[in-house]
Short mmCIF file of C-alpha atoms in Angstrom, two decimals:
data_model
loop_
_atom_site.label_atom_id
_atom_site.label_comp_id
_atom_site.label_asym_id
_atom_site.label_seq_id
_atom_site.Cartn_x
_atom_site.Cartn_y
_atom_site.Cartn_z
CA MET A 23 76.80 43.84 70.61
CA MET A 24 74.43 44.07 67.63
CA LEU A 25 71.49 42.89 69.79
CA ALA A 26 72.20 45.61 72.34
CA ARG A 27 72.45 48.18 69.54
CA VAL A 28 69.10 47.14 68.05
CA LEU A 29 67.32 47.06 71.41
CA SER A 30 68.67 50.48 72.35
CA ALA A 31 67.51 51.93 69.03
CA VAL A 32 64.05 50.34 69.36
CA LEU A 33 63.63 51.87 72.81
CA LEU A 34 65.18 55.27 72.22
CA ALA A 35 63.70 56.18 68.83
CA PRO A 36 60.05 56.19 70.00
CA LEU A 37 61.04 58.19 73.08
CA ALA A 38 62.77 60.80 70.94
CA ILE A 39 59.81 61.04 68.57
CA ALA A 40 57.35 61.31 71.45
CA ALA A 41 59.43 64.07 73.06
CA VAL A 42 59.64 66.11 69.86
CA LEU A 43 55.96 65.78 69.01
CA GLY A 44 54.52 65.81 72.52
CA LEU A 45 56.55 68.25 74.60
CA PRO A 46 56.21 72.04 74.52
CA THR A 47 59.24 73.84 73.13
CA ALA A 48 60.53 74.99 76.52
CA ALA A 49 60.38 71.46 77.90
CA LEU A 50 62.12 70.02 74.85
CA GLY A 51 64.87 72.60 75.20
CA ALA A 52 65.26 71.75 78.88
CA LEU A 53 65.48 68.05 78.02
CA ALA A 54 67.93 68.48 75.15
CA ALA A 55 70.35 70.74 77.02
CA PRO A 56 71.74 68.17 79.52
CA LEU A 57 71.99 65.52 76.80
CA LEU A 58 74.05 67.84 74.62
CA LEU A 59 76.16 68.88 77.60
CA LEU A 60 76.88 65.22 78.30
CA ALA A 61 78.06 64.89 74.71
CA LEU A 62 80.20 67.98 75.26
CA TRP A 63 81.83 66.39 78.30
CA GLU A 64 82.82 63.42 76.15
CA TRP A 65 84.05 65.75 73.39
CA ILE A 66 86.35 67.55 75.83
CA SER A 67 87.78 64.22 76.97
CA LEU A 68 88.55 63.23 73.39
CA THR A 69 90.59 66.38 72.79
CA GLY A 70 93.13 65.32 75.39
CA VAL A 71 92.17 67.81 78.09
CA THR A 72 92.77 65.84 81.27
CA ALA A 73 92.68 68.64 83.86
CA LEU A 74 89.33 68.30 85.60
CA PRO A 75 89.01 72.02 86.45
CA THR A 76 89.48 72.94 82.78
CA ARG A 77 86.91 70.39 81.65
CA ARG A 78 84.44 71.64 84.23
CA LEU A 79 85.04 75.24 83.22
CA VAL A 80 84.28 74.52 79.56
CA LEU A 81 81.17 72.57 80.51
CA LEU A 82 79.89 75.28 82.84
CA ALA A 83 80.60 77.99 80.27
CA ASN A 84 78.48 76.16 77.70
CA ALA A 85 75.72 75.47 80.22
CA ALA A 86 75.67 79.13 81.24
CA ALA A 87 75.59 80.24 77.60
CA ILE A 88 72.57 78.02 76.89
CA ALA A 89 70.78 79.29 80.00
CA LEU A 90 71.48 82.94 79.19
CA LEU A 91 70.40 82.44 75.59
CA ALA A 92 67.14 80.83 76.69
CA LEU A 93 66.34 83.36 79.41
CA PHE A 94 67.56 86.66 77.98
CA GLY A 95 68.70 86.27 74.38
CA TRP A 96 65.74 84.48 72.79
CA PRO A 97 64.77 84.96 70.00
CA LEU A 98 67.04 87.93 69.22
CA LEU A 99 70.30 85.98 69.33
CA ALA A 100 68.99 82.66 68.04
CA SER A 101 69.75 83.32 64.37
CA PRO A 102 73.30 84.66 64.94
CA VAL A 103 74.10 81.67 67.14
CA ILE A 104 72.78 79.23 64.54
CA LEU A 105 74.72 80.96 61.75
CA ALA A 106 77.86 80.82 63.89
CA GLY A 107 77.31 77.08 64.11
CA VAL A 108 77.05 76.81 60.33
CA LEU A 109 80.31 78.75 59.97
CA TRP A 110 82.04 76.49 62.48
CA TRP A 111 81.01 73.36 60.58
CA LEU A 112 82.21 74.81 57.29
CA VAL A 113 85.61 75.27 58.92
CA ALA A 114 85.39 71.77 60.41
CA GLY A 115 84.62 70.42 56.96
CA TYR A 116 87.78 72.03 55.60
CA TRP A 117 89.85 70.56 58.43
CA THR A 118 88.35 67.11 57.95
CA TRP A 119 89.06 67.12 54.21
CA ARG A 120 92.57 68.43 54.77
CA TRP A 121 93.39 65.83 57.42
CA ARG A 122 91.59 62.84 55.91
CA ARG A 123 94.81 61.13 54.79
CA ARG A 124 97.26 62.29 57.45
CA ALA A 125 99.01 59.90 59.78
CA LEU A 126 97.73 59.70 63.34
CA ALA A 127 101.00 61.11 64.67
CA GLU A 128 100.30 64.32 62.76
CA LEU A 129 96.68 64.43 63.91
CA ALA A 130 97.82 64.30 67.52
CA ASP A 131 99.70 67.56 67.09
CA VAL A 132 98.96 69.94 69.96
CA ARG A 133 97.85 72.72 67.62
CA ILE A 134 95.30 70.42 66.03
CA ARG A 135 94.06 69.41 69.48
CA ARG A 136 93.44 73.06 70.27
CA LYS A 137 91.43 73.44 67.09
CA LEU A 138 89.40 70.38 67.99
CA MET A 139 88.83 71.84 71.43
CA ALA A 140 87.31 74.94 69.83
CA GLY A 141 84.64 72.71 68.35
CA SER A 142 83.32 71.89 71.80
CA PHE A 143 81.20 75.02 71.52
CA ALA A 144 79.27 73.46 68.63
CA VAL A 145 76.63 72.21 71.07
CA ILE A 146 75.13 75.68 71.56
CA PRO A 147 74.12 76.25 67.91
CA ALA A 148 72.72 72.71 67.72
CA TRP A 149 70.57 73.32 70.80
CA ALA A 150 69.46 76.71 69.47
CA ALA A 151 68.53 75.21 66.09
CA LEU A 152 66.45 72.43 67.64
CA VAL A 153 64.54 74.85 69.86
CA ALA A 154 64.08 77.40 67.07
CA LEU A 155 62.73 74.79 64.66
CA HIS A 156 60.40 73.31 67.24
CA GLY A 157 58.92 76.65 68.28
CA ASP A 158 58.78 78.25 64.85
CA SER A 159 55.09 77.55 64.11
CA ASP A 160 52.30 75.04 64.66
CA LEU A 161 54.21 72.72 62.34
CA GLY A 162 57.47 73.40 64.16
CA PRO A 163 57.57 70.03 65.95
CA ARG A 164 57.16 68.27 62.60
CA TRP A 165 60.03 70.24 61.08
CA ALA A 166 62.21 69.41 64.08
CA LEU A 167 61.31 65.73 63.73
CA PHE A 168 62.02 65.88 60.00
CA ALA A 169 65.51 67.22 60.72
CA LEU A 170 66.16 64.35 63.13
CA CYS A 171 64.76 61.79 60.69
CA LEU A 172 67.04 63.03 57.91
CA VAL A 173 70.04 62.39 60.13
CA TRP A 174 68.77 58.95 61.15
CA LEU A 175 67.99 57.99 57.56
CA THR A 176 71.43 59.13 56.41
CA ASP A 177 73.01 56.97 59.09
CA ILE A 178 70.84 53.93 58.34
CA GLY A 179 71.16 54.20 54.57
CA GLY A 180 74.89 54.68 54.81
CA PHE A 181 75.29 51.65 57.07
CA LEU A 182 73.11 49.31 55.01
CA VAL A 183 74.54 50.24 51.62
CA GLY A 184 78.11 50.60 52.87
CA SER A 185 78.15 47.24 54.65
CA ARG A 186 76.74 45.47 51.58
CA PHE A 187 78.32 47.28 48.64
CA GLY A 188 81.07 49.47 50.12
CA HIS A 189 84.53 49.14 48.58
CA ARG A 190 86.03 52.60 48.09
CA ARG A 191 87.06 54.21 51.36
CA LEU A 192 85.84 57.72 51.99
CA ALA A 193 88.38 58.89 54.60
CA PRO A 194 90.71 55.98 55.39
CA GLN A 195 92.77 57.64 58.13
CA ILE A 196 89.73 59.06 59.91
CA SER A 197 87.08 56.34 59.56
CA PRO A 198 88.29 53.25 57.70
CA ASN A 199 84.83 51.66 57.58
CA LYS A 200 83.13 54.54 55.77
CA THR A 201 82.89 54.23 52.00
CA TRP A 202 81.76 56.32 49.07
CA GLU A 203 79.05 53.77 48.37
CA GLY A 204 77.74 54.19 51.91
CA LEU A 205 77.79 57.96 51.45
CA TRP A 206 75.56 57.72 48.38
CA GLY A 207 73.31 55.26 50.19
CA GLY A 208 72.86 57.76 52.99
CA PHE A 209 72.03 60.51 50.53
CA ALA A 210 69.48 58.29 48.77
CA ALA A 211 67.76 57.41 52.05
CA ALA A 212 67.56 61.08 53.05
CA LEU A 213 66.08 62.07 49.68
CA LEU A 214 63.46 59.32 49.90
CA GLY A 215 62.63 60.52 53.39
CA ALA A 216 62.10 64.03 52.06
CA VAL A 217 59.63 62.77 49.46
CA ALA A 218 57.72 60.85 52.12
CA ALA A 219 57.69 63.82 54.51
CA LEU A 220 56.26 66.32 52.03
CA PRO A 221 52.59 66.04 53.12
CA MET A 222 53.52 65.84 56.81
CA LEU A 223 55.19 69.24 56.51
CA GLY A 224 52.16 70.84 54.89
CA LEU A 225 53.92 71.31 51.55
CA ASP A 226 52.69 70.59 48.04
CA TRP A 227 54.66 68.95 45.26
CA SER A 228 55.92 72.27 43.93
CA HIS A 229 58.14 72.46 47.02
CA LEU A 230 59.74 69.06 46.40
CA PRO A 231 62.89 70.30 44.57
CA THR A 232 63.62 72.77 47.36
CA LEU A 233 62.98 70.14 50.03
CA LEU A 234 65.34 67.73 48.25
CA VAL A 235 68.07 70.37 48.31
CA LEU A 236 67.49 70.83 52.04
CA ALA A 237 67.62 67.07 52.60
CA ALA A 238 70.79 66.58 50.56
CA VAL A 239 72.73 69.37 52.25
CA THR A 240 71.57 68.24 55.69
CA ALA A 241 72.66 64.68 54.92
CA GLY A 242 76.07 65.93 53.82
CA PHE A 243 76.62 67.78 57.07
CA ALA A 244 75.34 64.80 59.07
CA VAL A 245 78.13 62.75 57.51
CA LEU A 246 80.59 65.53 58.29
CA GLY A 247 79.57 65.54 61.96
CA ASP A 248 80.09 61.79 62.13
CA LEU A 249 83.47 62.02 60.40
CA PHE A 250 84.64 64.81 62.64
CA GLU A 251 83.84 62.83 65.77
CA SER A 252 85.65 59.88 64.22
CA LEU A 253 88.63 62.19 63.83
CA LEU A 254 88.43 63.04 67.52
CA LYS A 255 88.32 59.37 68.47
CA ARG A 256 91.19 58.45 66.17
CA VAL A 257 93.35 61.13 67.73
CA ALA A 258 92.36 59.93 71.20
CA GLY A 259 92.94 56.30 70.24
CA ILE A 260 89.55 55.01 71.38
CA LYS A 261 86.56 53.34 69.67
CA ASP A 262 83.62 54.95 71.50
CA SER A 263 83.26 58.33 73.19
CA GLY A 264 81.66 56.67 76.22
CA GLN A 265 79.42 53.81 77.38
CA VAL A 266 76.17 55.61 78.12
CA ILE A 267 73.98 53.71 75.63
CA PRO A 268 74.39 49.90 75.29
CA GLY A 269 75.62 49.01 71.83
CA HIS A 270 75.91 52.65 70.79
CA GLY A 271 78.79 53.99 72.88
CA GLY A 272 78.62 57.45 74.38
CA MET A 273 76.18 60.30 73.96
CA LEU A 274 78.52 62.02 71.51
CA ASP A 275 78.40 58.91 69.33
CA ARG A 276 74.63 59.40 69.07
CA VAL A 277 74.49 63.16 68.49
CA ASP A 278 77.66 63.86 66.50
CA SER A 279 75.74 64.06 63.22
CA LEU A 280 73.02 66.17 64.82
CA LEU A 281 75.53 68.74 66.05
CA ALA A 282 76.44 69.52 62.45
CA ALA A 283 73.10 68.89 60.75
CA LEU A 284 70.71 70.86 62.99
CA PRO A 285 72.12 74.39 62.55
CA VAL A 286 72.63 73.82 58.82
CA PHE A 287 69.08 72.47 58.44
CA ALA A 288 67.56 75.42 60.31
CA ALA A 289 69.56 78.09 58.48
CA LEU A 290 69.02 76.57 55.03
CA ARG A 291 65.32 75.98 55.62
CA TRP A 292 64.79 79.66 56.39
CA GLY A 293 67.07 80.67 53.54
CA LEU A 294 65.06 78.56 51.10
CA GLY A 295 61.79 79.99 52.38
CA LEU A 296 60.31 76.70 53.53
#
């Protein structure tokens, strides 16, 4: 299992980096859309929606929204869509904190399932944020890659520190393996990544405090995205959202943190004037 996970990461990471740095913005958007829609399909399944027509309708509605945004609403509607994504994840953060110690029987409540279903539309702001970052300027691809790297570093730092030093559980009913120590390890890795990325982004050292704020907030929302998907899986009673990537589970397992982090990163970056 671990060998498959490592091999998948070794193969996929260079491909993702090459796509972000090498593809034009339109091509990157066209590539990202079906991947996010695949994650959406898995998300819908986790919410307990078994009727195939309903699942298809939600998927097609999201696909149509992305297409309409790209063809007719860009760039006018990009910012409102991204801000809507930030708002959604703030609400999701409240739900996750509120439910972190509830029994699974309570989490399976139909009303909660409906709320989780509403989150399926989180893929559109994430897609919009990725495309907006990438096409923002000549350095846009680097900013988009930086956003992805922050999420990856948060995940890696959290895993390494949590597996070695983790004792205090962060959200025991949602994700028993996540610890406070792993959370701080993820934050530390993201902050170190921000320091290393400073010259790549064309910034001088005077921008470092602002960049560290951006990295810390992005890392926090990356953890939230991961926790929220863990909540979905706990309610559904499964370990992985799918089996698309060997050793990594489904597509949603790979992009859950990105769904939360990308719109927050884009909005905060512009708000901070970076």
